[in-house]
mmCIF file of C-alpha atoms in Angstrom:
data_model
loop_
_atom_site.group_PDB
_atom_site.id
_atom_site.type_symbol
_atom_site.label_atom_id
_atom_site.label_comp_id
_atom_site.label_asym_id
_atom_site.label_seq_id
_atom_site.Cartn_x
_atom_site.Cartn_y
_atom_site.Cartn_z
ATOM 1 C CA MET A 1 88.714 78.733 92.912
ATOM 2 C CA VAL A 2 87.292 78.051 89.054
ATOM 3 C CA LEU A 3 90.111 77.331 86.332
ATOM 4 C CA LYS A 4 87.991 78.069 83.697
ATOM 5 C CA SER A 5 88.709 76.854 79.593
ATOM 6 C CA THR A 6 88.078 79.879 77.203
ATOM 7 C CA ASN A 7 90.550 78.459 74.132
ATOM 8 C CA GLY A 8 90.829 75.099 74.523
ATOM 9 C CA SER A 9 93.239 75.020 77.302
ATOM 10 C CA ASN A 10 93.149 75.656 81.172
ATOM 11 C CA ARG A 11 92.588 79.325 82.035
ATOM 12 C CA LEU A 12 92.162 80.835 85.822
ATOM 13 C CA GLY A 13 88.790 81.970 86.991
ATOM 14 C CA VAL A 14 88.073 83.380 90.928
ATOM 15 C CA PHE A 15 88.118 82.162 94.443
ATOM 16 C CA GLU A 16 84.208 81.489 94.275
ATOM 17 C CA GLN A 17 82.807 79.844 97.465
ATOM 18 C CA TRP A 18 84.365 79.622 101.309
ATOM 19 C CA ASP A 19 82.955 77.601 104.467
ATOM 20 C CA VAL A 20 84.579 78.988 107.498
ATOM 21 C CA LEU A 21 85.184 77.628 110.834
ATOM 22 C CA GLY A 22 86.326 79.611 114.255
ATOM 23 C CA PRO A 23 87.386 81.481 116.018
ATOM 24 C CA PHE A 24 89.377 79.419 118.577
ATOM 25 C CA GLN A 25 92.026 80.614 120.711
ATOM 26 C CA THR A 26 95.447 80.847 120.381
ATOM 27 C CA GLY A 27 97.978 82.600 121.775
ATOM 28 C CA THR A 28 101.336 84.707 121.037
ATOM 29 C CA ARG A 29 102.933 82.830 118.232
ATOM 30 C CA GLU A 30 101.391 79.505 119.087
ATOM 31 C CA ALA A 31 100.515 78.675 116.105
ATOM 32 C CA THR A 32 103.522 76.963 114.856
ATOM 33 C CA TRP A 33 103.258 74.713 117.652
ATOM 34 C CA GLY A 34 100.288 73.450 116.311
ATOM 35 C CA ALA A 35 97.892 73.742 119.148
ATOM 36 C CA ASP A 36 94.673 73.179 116.944
ATOM 37 C CA PRO A 37 91.711 71.934 119.005
ATOM 38 C CA LEU A 38 90.280 70.672 116.406
ATOM 39 C CA GLU A 39 93.272 68.282 116.136
ATOM 40 C CA ALA A 40 91.161 66.367 118.623
ATOM 41 C CA LEU A 41 88.271 66.051 116.633
ATOM 42 C CA GLY A 42 90.554 64.545 113.912
ATOM 43 C CA GLY A 43 91.640 67.522 112.455
ATOM 44 C CA PHE A 44 90.047 70.188 110.186
ATOM 45 C CA CYS A 45 90.439 68.060 107.033
ATOM 46 C CA SER A 46 88.172 65.362 108.459
ATOM 47 C CA LEU A 47 85.539 67.062 109.044
ATOM 48 C CA LYS A 48 82.200 67.815 107.224
ATOM 49 C CA CYS A 49 80.584 70.884 106.516
ATOM 50 C CA ASP A 50 77.540 71.254 108.359
ATOM 51 C CA PRO A 51 76.089 73.975 109.477
ATOM 52 C CA GLN A 52 74.444 72.450 112.864
ATOM 53 C CA ALA A 53 77.416 71.156 114.104
ATOM 54 C CA THR A 54 78.488 73.286 116.851
ATOM 55 C CA TYR A 55 82.402 73.574 118.407
ATOM 56 C CA HIS A 56 84.110 74.381 121.584
ATOM 57 C CA SER A 57 85.585 77.736 121.424
ATOM 58 C CA SER A 58 86.709 80.497 124.377
ATOM 59 C CA LEU A 59 85.977 83.061 121.963
ATOM 60 C CA ALA A 60 82.610 82.546 121.500
ATOM 61 C CA PRO A 61 79.608 84.688 123.689
ATOM 62 C CA ASP A 62 77.967 81.026 124.254
ATOM 63 C CA GLY A 63 81.336 79.028 124.326
ATOM 64 C CA LEU A 64 80.366 77.313 120.873
ATOM 65 C CA VAL A 65 81.153 78.202 117.069
ATOM 66 C CA SER A 66 79.995 76.838 113.992
ATOM 67 C CA TRP A 67 80.385 76.973 109.784
ATOM 68 C CA THR A 68 79.669 79.606 107.856
ATOM 69 C CA ARG A 69 79.187 79.710 104.076
ATOM 70 C CA HIS A 70 80.461 82.305 102.198
ATOM 71 C CA THR A 71 80.965 83.734 98.493
ATOM 72 C CA VAL A 72 82.385 86.053 95.625
ATOM 73 C CA GLU A 73 79.377 87.625 95.305
ATOM 74 C CA GLU A 74 78.525 89.034 98.420
ATOM 75 C CA TYR A 75 80.416 91.198 100.788
ATOM 76 C CA PHE A 76 80.443 91.304 104.459
ATOM 77 C CA GLU A 77 81.749 94.028 106.170
ATOM 78 C CA THR A 78 83.550 92.209 108.750
ATOM 79 C CA ASP A 79 83.276 88.934 107.964
ATOM 80 C CA SER A 80 83.894 89.203 104.193
ATOM 81 C CA LEU A 81 85.423 87.340 100.956
ATOM 82 C CA SER A 82 86.237 89.975 97.825
ATOM 83 C CA SER A 83 87.941 89.010 94.693
ATOM 84 C CA SER A 84 88.191 89.832 91.192
ATOM 85 C CA LEU A 85 86.202 88.383 89.205
ATOM 86 C CA SER A 86 87.797 87.734 85.961
ATOM 87 C CA TYR A 87 89.059 85.197 83.761
ATOM 88 C CA ALA A 88 92.540 85.109 82.442
ATOM 89 C CA ASP A 89 96.065 83.434 83.130
ATOM 90 C CA ALA A 90 96.377 84.660 86.926
ATOM 91 C CA VAL A 91 93.881 85.937 89.033
ATOM 92 C CA THR A 92 93.961 87.284 92.733
ATOM 93 C CA THR A 93 91.468 86.819 96.029
ATOM 94 C CA ARG A 94 91.764 88.341 99.086
ATOM 95 C CA LEU A 95 89.985 86.589 101.685
ATOM 96 C CA VAL A 96 89.118 88.917 104.786
ATOM 97 C CA VAL A 97 87.475 87.316 108.006
ATOM 98 C CA GLY A 98 86.450 89.246 110.972
ATOM 99 C CA PHE A 99 83.564 87.105 113.187
ATOM 100 C CA SER A 100 81.047 89.969 113.880
ATOM 101 C CA SER A 101 79.540 87.675 116.623
ATOM 102 C CA ILE A 102 82.421 87.813 118.899
ATOM 103 C CA ASP A 103 82.198 90.880 121.060
ATOM 104 C CA TRP A 104 86.286 91.598 120.834
ATOM 105 C CA SER A 105 86.038 94.965 122.760
ATOM 106 C CA PHE A 106 84.406 93.541 126.090
ATOM 107 C CA LEU A 107 87.117 90.338 125.746
ATOM 108 C CA GLN A 108 90.019 93.362 125.033
ATOM 109 C CA THR A 109 88.550 95.140 128.399
ATOM 110 C CA ILE A 110 89.071 91.525 130.167
ATOM 111 C CA TYR A 111 92.145 90.186 129.050
ATOM 112 C CA GLY A 112 94.059 92.981 127.163
ATOM 113 C CA TRP A 113 95.557 92.444 123.583
ATOM 114 C CA ALA A 114 95.826 88.991 123.933
ATOM 115 C CA ALA A 115 92.190 88.484 123.539
ATOM 116 C CA LEU A 116 92.180 89.597 119.775
ATOM 117 C CA GLN A 117 94.542 86.864 118.914
ATOM 118 C CA TRP A 118 92.445 83.817 117.441
ATOM 119 C CA GLN A 119 92.848 81.017 114.684
ATOM 120 C CA ALA A 120 90.296 79.770 111.844
ATOM 121 C CA TRP A 121 90.024 77.698 109.403
ATOM 122 C CA ALA A 122 88.636 78.046 105.698
ATOM 123 C CA ARG A 123 87.856 75.304 103.043
ATOM 124 C CA GLY A 124 87.376 76.041 99.499
ATOM 125 C CA VAL A 125 87.353 74.111 95.814
ATOM 126 C CA VAL A 126 89.825 74.843 92.925
ATOM 127 C CA ARG A 127 87.941 73.219 90.121
ATOM 128 C CA ILE A 128 90.204 72.599 87.015
ATOM 129 C CA VAL A 129 88.162 72.547 83.787
ATOM 130 C CA GLY A 130 89.678 71.063 80.503
ATOM 131 C CA ASP A 131 91.342 67.987 79.276
ATOM 132 C CA GLU A 132 94.970 68.237 80.395
ATOM 133 C CA PRO A 133 96.239 68.150 83.698
ATOM 134 C CA THR A 134 97.384 72.112 84.759
ATOM 135 C CA SER A 135 100.392 73.064 86.532
ATOM 136 C CA ILE A 136 99.816 76.602 88.612
ATOM 137 C CA LEU A 137 101.646 79.056 91.331
ATOM 138 C CA LEU A 138 100.065 79.285 93.769
ATOM 139 C CA TYR A 139 100.805 82.515 95.893
ATOM 140 C CA THR A 140 99.175 81.945 99.722
ATOM 141 C CA ASP A 141 100.106 85.685 101.164
ATOM 142 C CA ASN A 142 99.753 85.281 105.154
ATOM 143 C CA VAL A 143 98.954 81.483 105.525
ATOM 144 C CA LEU A 144 100.904 79.548 107.753
ATOM 145 C CA GLU A 145 99.638 76.372 106.832
ATOM 146 C CA TYR A 146 96.979 74.461 104.282
ATOM 147 C CA TRP A 147 96.394 71.199 102.590
ATOM 148 C CA VAL A 148 95.675 70.341 98.974
ATOM 149 C CA ASP A 149 93.224 67.659 98.739
ATOM 150 C CA ILE A 150 94.955 65.493 101.298
ATOM 151 C CA ASP A 151 99.034 66.825 100.798
ATOM 152 C CA HIS A 152 99.744 69.363 103.628
ATOM 153 C CA PHE A 153 102.442 72.420 103.632
ATOM 154 C CA PHE A 154 103.230 74.112 106.556
ATOM 155 C CA GLY A 155 105.239 77.416 107.230
ATOM 156 C CA VAL A 156 104.193 78.656 103.771
ATOM 157 C CA ASP A 157 104.107 82.165 103.676
ATOM 158 C CA ILE A 158 103.188 83.632 106.920
ATOM 159 C CA TYR A 159 104.384 87.254 106.667
ATOM 160 C CA GLY A 160 103.506 87.145 102.737
ATOM 161 C CA TYR A 161 107.334 87.447 101.137
ATOM 162 C CA ARG A 162 105.905 85.971 97.586
ATOM 163 C CA ARG A 163 109.464 84.308 97.745
ATOM 164 C CA ALA A 164 108.563 80.317 97.206
ATOM 165 C CA PRO A 165 104.896 79.823 95.629
ATOM 166 C CA LEU A 166 103.277 76.276 95.872
ATOM 167 C CA LEU A 167 103.976 74.442 92.285
ATOM 168 C CA LEU A 168 100.505 72.638 91.741
ATOM 169 C CA HIS A 169 99.873 69.655 88.961
ATOM 170 C CA LEU A 170 96.545 69.362 89.091
ATOM 171 C CA SER A 171 94.450 67.018 86.824
ATOM 172 C CA PRO A 172 90.713 68.076 86.106
ATOM 173 C CA GLY A 173 88.148 68.110 87.902
ATOM 174 C CA GLU A 174 87.529 69.421 91.688
ATOM 175 C CA HIS A 175 90.493 69.818 94.424
ATOM 176 C CA ILE A 176 89.779 70.748 98.145
ATOM 177 C CA LEU A 177 92.140 73.611 99.876
ATOM 178 C CA ASN A 178 91.820 73.937 103.053
ATOM 179 C CA LEU A 179 93.098 77.192 104.904
ATOM 180 C CA ARG A 180 94.154 77.309 108.632
ATOM 181 C CA LEU A 181 93.852 81.513 109.290
ATOM 182 C CA VAL A 182 95.784 83.061 112.383
ATOM 183 C CA ARG A 183 95.746 86.028 113.773
ATOM 184 C CA ASP A 184 98.737 87.398 115.433
ATOM 185 C CA VAL A 185 98.969 90.729 117.512
ATOM 186 C CA ARG A 186 102.189 91.179 117.041
ATOM 187 C CA SER A 187 101.970 90.599 113.374
ATOM 188 C CA THR A 188 99.086 92.570 112.523
ATOM 189 C CA GLY A 189 98.185 94.879 115.576
ATOM 190 C CA ALA A 190 95.910 95.428 118.113
ATOM 191 C CA ILE A 191 94.059 98.576 116.953
ATOM 192 C CA GLY A 192 90.157 98.546 115.068
ATOM 193 C CA LEU A 193 88.657 95.182 114.811
ATOM 194 C CA PRO A 194 90.193 92.060 114.693
ATOM 195 C CA THR A 195 90.373 90.426 110.926
ATOM 196 C CA VAL A 196 92.434 88.372 109.008
ATOM 197 C CA SER A 197 93.658 89.142 105.064
ATOM 198 C CA ILE A 198 94.790 86.689 102.773
ATOM 199 C CA GLN A 199 95.463 86.931 99.666
ATOM 200 C CA LEU A 200 95.747 84.218 97.246
ATOM 201 C CA LYS A 201 97.146 84.295 93.515
ATOM 202 C CA ALA A 202 96.971 81.600 91.112
ATOM 203 C CA GLU A 203 98.611 81.618 87.702
ATOM 204 C CA VAL A 204 99.158 79.197 84.861
ATOM 205 C CA CYS A 205 102.830 78.244 84.559
ATOM 206 C CA SER A 206 104.702 76.770 81.462
ATOM 207 C CA SER A 207 106.819 73.559 82.022
ATOM 208 C CA GLY A 208 110.658 74.938 82.400
ATOM 209 C CA LEU A 209 113.041 76.863 84.002
ATOM 210 C CA ALA A 210 111.430 80.359 85.594
ATOM 211 C CA GLY A 211 113.167 82.552 87.532
ATOM 212 C CA LEU A 212 111.005 84.755 90.023
ATOM 213 C CA SER A 213 110.050 88.183 90.585
ATOM 214 C CA ASP A 214 112.296 90.280 92.318
ATOM 215 C CA SER A 215 113.929 87.878 94.067
ATOM 216 C CA LEU A 216 117.663 89.023 92.418
ATOM 217 C CA LEU A 217 120.196 90.523 94.718
ATOM 218 C CA LEU A 218 123.159 91.700 93.433
ATOM 219 C CA PRO A 219 126.126 93.749 95.281
ATOM 220 C CA GLU A 220 126.305 97.251 94.156
ATOM 221 C CA THR A 221 129.464 98.731 92.499
ATOM 222 C CA VAL A 222 131.678 101.259 93.637
ATOM 223 C CA SER A 223 133.667 102.872 91.020
ATOM 224 C CA GLY A 224 133.252 99.597 88.731
ATOM 225 C CA ILE A 225 134.028 97.411 91.632
ATOM 226 C CA PRO A 226 131.672 95.081 92.722
ATOM 227 C CA ALA A 227 130.994 95.322 96.712
ATOM 228 C CA GLY A 228 131.025 91.368 97.065
ATOM 229 C CA ARG A 229 131.611 88.436 95.800
ATOM 230 C CA TYR A 230 127.877 86.835 96.151
ATOM 231 C CA GLY A 231 124.912 87.438 94.337
ATOM 232 C CA SER A 232 121.443 84.989 93.980
ATOM 233 C CA VAL A 233 118.457 84.271 92.043
ATOM 234 C CA ASN A 234 115.016 82.503 93.380
ATOM 235 C CA LEU A 235 114.624 79.509 90.365
ATOM 236 C CA LEU A 236 112.039 77.292 90.068
ATOM 237 C CA ASN A 237 111.162 74.183 88.225
ATOM 238 C CA THR A 238 107.739 74.062 87.019
ATOM 239 C CA SER A 239 108.711 70.619 85.445
ATOM 240 C CA ASN A 240 108.188 67.269 86.322
ATOM 241 C CA ASP A 241 111.893 66.421 85.816
ATOM 242 C CA TRP A 242 115.275 67.306 87.287
ATOM 243 C CA ILE A 243 117.348 70.396 85.738
ATOM 244 C CA TYR A 244 121.139 70.200 86.271
ATOM 245 C CA ILE A 245 122.292 73.422 86.510
ATOM 246 C CA ARG A 246 125.803 73.386 84.989
ATOM 247 C CA GLY A 247 126.954 77.632 84.909
ATOM 248 C CA ILE A 248 126.241 80.777 84.703
ATOM 249 C CA GLU A 249 127.086 83.307 82.363
ATOM 250 C CA CYS A 250 126.819 87.646 83.511
ATOM 251 C CA ASP A 251 125.664 89.756 80.603
ATOM 252 C CA ASN A 252 127.157 93.119 81.194
ATOM 253 C CA ARG A 253 124.842 94.332 78.525
ATOM 254 C CA GLN A 254 121.972 93.494 81.186
ATOM 255 C CA GLY A 255 121.366 93.892 84.351
ATOM 256 C CA ASP A 256 119.821 95.919 87.397
ATOM 257 C CA VAL A 257 122.891 96.801 89.287
ATOM 258 C CA ASN A 258 123.390 99.881 91.075
ATOM 259 C CA CYS A 259 126.455 101.773 90.183
ATOM 260 C CA LEU A 260 127.972 104.345 92.655
ATOM 261 C CA THR A 261 130.172 107.075 91.560
ATOM 262 C CA ARG A 262 131.849 107.995 95.291
ATOM 263 C CA ALA A 263 133.577 105.033 97.361
ATOM 264 C CA ARG A 264 132.543 106.890 100.437
ATOM 265 C CA ASP A 265 128.591 106.833 99.494
ATOM 266 C CA PRO A 266 126.839 103.917 101.353
ATOM 267 C CA HIS A 267 126.724 100.917 99.363
ATOM 268 C CA LYS A 268 125.185 97.249 99.838
ATOM 269 C CA ILE A 269 127.785 94.430 100.041
ATOM 270 C CA THR A 270 126.446 90.641 100.034
ATOM 271 C CA PHE A 271 128.005 87.814 101.787
ATOM 272 C CA LEU A 272 126.988 84.208 102.341
ATOM 273 C CA HIS A 273 124.949 83.533 105.480
ATOM 274 C CA PRO A 274 125.476 80.260 107.546
ATOM 275 C CA SER A 275 122.325 79.190 106.018
ATOM 276 C CA SER A 276 124.210 78.863 102.455
ATOM 277 C CA THR A 277 121.915 81.763 101.655
ATOM 278 C CA VAL A 278 123.231 84.948 99.875
ATOM 279 C CA SER A 279 122.753 88.360 102.247
ATOM 280 C CA TYR A 280 123.481 91.476 102.283
ATOM 281 C CA ALA A 281 124.490 94.443 104.705
ATOM 282 C CA ILE A 282 124.883 98.129 103.563
ATOM 283 C CA LEU A 283 128.377 99.247 104.641
ATOM 284 C CA ARG A 284 129.474 103.270 105.240
ATOM 285 C CA PRO A 285 132.953 104.349 104.731
ATOM 286 C CA PRO A 286 134.533 107.132 106.687
ATOM 287 C CA SER A 287 134.304 110.410 105.028
ATOM 288 C CA VAL A 288 137.337 111.798 103.622
ATOM 289 C CA ASN A 289 137.574 114.660 106.616
ATOM 290 C CA ALA A 290 137.477 112.127 108.993
ATOM 291 C CA CYS A 291 140.346 109.896 107.245
ATOM 292 C CA VAL A 292 142.706 113.502 107.501
ATOM 293 C CA SER A 293 144.205 112.065 110.875
ATOM 294 C CA GLU A 294 146.879 110.211 111.980
ATOM 295 C CA ARG A 295 144.903 107.083 113.276
ATOM 296 C CA THR A 296 145.755 104.377 111.044
ATOM 297 C CA SER A 297 142.683 102.288 111.511
ATOM 298 C CA MET A 298 139.134 103.245 112.646
ATOM 299 C CA PRO A 299 136.300 101.122 114.608
ATOM 300 C CA ILE A 300 133.751 98.786 112.875
ATOM 301 C CA LEU A 301 130.089 99.997 114.168
ATOM 302 C CA LEU A 302 127.405 97.627 114.014
ATOM 303 C CA ILE A 303 124.207 99.215 113.797
ATOM 304 C CA LEU A 304 121.150 97.242 114.813
ATOM 305 C CA HIS A 305 117.962 98.939 113.316
ATOM 306 C CA GLY A 306 114.432 97.766 114.093
ATOM 307 C CA ALA A 307 112.838 94.808 112.717
ATOM 308 C CA GLY A 308 110.408 95.806 109.432
ATOM 309 C CA LEU A 309 113.105 98.124 108.042
ATOM 310 C CA ASP A 310 115.039 97.074 105.007
ATOM 311 C CA ALA A 311 118.379 97.682 105.535
ATOM 312 C CA ALA A 312 118.945 98.736 101.806
ATOM 313 C CA SER A 313 116.368 101.992 102.343
ATOM 314 C CA TRP A 314 116.957 105.344 102.091
ATOM 315 C CA GLN A 315 115.931 105.609 105.717
ATOM 316 C CA VAL A 316 118.949 103.430 106.833
ATOM 317 C CA ARG A 317 121.461 105.218 103.980
ATOM 318 C CA SER A 318 121.041 108.164 105.486
ATOM 319 C CA MET A 319 120.304 108.021 108.986
ATOM 320 C CA LEU A 320 123.988 108.941 109.735
ATOM 321 C CA ASP A 321 123.769 112.336 107.428
ATOM 322 C CA PRO A 322 123.729 115.010 109.867
ATOM 323 C CA LEU A 323 126.597 113.085 111.245
ATOM 324 C CA PRO A 324 129.106 112.795 108.206
ATOM 325 C CA ASP A 325 132.475 112.995 109.385
ATOM 326 C CA LEU A 326 132.864 109.808 112.342
ATOM 327 C CA PRO A 327 135.671 108.296 112.466
ATOM 328 C CA ALA A 328 134.700 105.138 112.136
ATOM 329 C CA TRP A 329 132.841 102.328 109.563
ATOM 330 C CA PHE A 330 129.287 101.874 109.786
ATOM 331 C CA LEU A 331 127.750 98.375 109.099
ATOM 332 C CA PHE A 332 124.021 98.331 108.438
ATOM 333 C CA PRO A 333 123.017 94.281 108.403
ATOM 334 C CA THR A 334 119.535 93.151 107.626
ATOM 335 C CA GLY A 335 117.735 89.757 108.676
ATOM 336 C CA VAL A 336 116.838 86.747 106.634
ATOM 337 C CA THR A 337 113.334 88.555 107.153
ATOM 338 C CA PRO A 338 112.155 91.789 108.839
ATOM 339 C CA TRP A 339 111.025 90.217 111.697
ATOM 340 C CA SER A 340 114.704 89.748 113.621
ATOM 341 C CA GLY A 341 115.841 86.923 115.397
ATOM 342 C CA ASP A 342 116.907 85.148 112.241
ATOM 343 C CA ASP A 343 120.099 86.032 110.837
#
């Protein structure tokens, strides 16, 4: 990646060139526990790029893999890097790696879909052209682990939520970026070529307090009353100093609050999660017809939808529309992430 200077200040360019080493075998959800075969050699970061060097891998036809180099000027159908070739204050680059030399179909006939899981490493260079240190936000969609020079970052954004970009203060010159690529069938599927697609975005940021886009979470209001006491927004301190938040004020003239006029409509409620983060659920009250009875109380039914479905989506809100008069309160919880088991 190159940070160009076009007007006297540091500007963002493109991710130009990558050296890739792999693939190596990995098991389902095994990557989070390490299991990197290169650790026996001191780790990927300690290795120098040598096209003549070979490394043992049970996925390769002859049991050996080597380094391959890719540049954005080239396009590969299975082992490819493509990038937006522009210079601005923000740039997005997509990295796709697939290893066409591996006979994936043959491996799958023996080991099943488990054969389509692999891990690899990619190395690039971040170069800043200018006279001043630059603060950038680095988004690494679908990357589990990476190094920037000697700094290690683990568990970053494997599912591509973009909720917590990495803030880097980089001095002028070159900086090494090592990415660990992991392909897990449970998250990427077993149809087609087993490729890994990673999107990297870098943007220059000014010093201060910034709110991350699409991070605002507020309860919906029903007949003018908020359906919850809690709200949240992700803030990022892009300076080198501490920022103390003394209080928060609500501007009633602005905001992104969904206002409902009917109290019986499904609506979003917020609550404090045991992890001290703000979470939400969709509450569907019983209809007026269901309440016209001698019953003084009604049960609460917890509806557990499948992973990957947002509880605030129209599919969840409307799934019981064919049965509008059921005598119960329905609660549709959401996970902290769409991958279940975490709420």
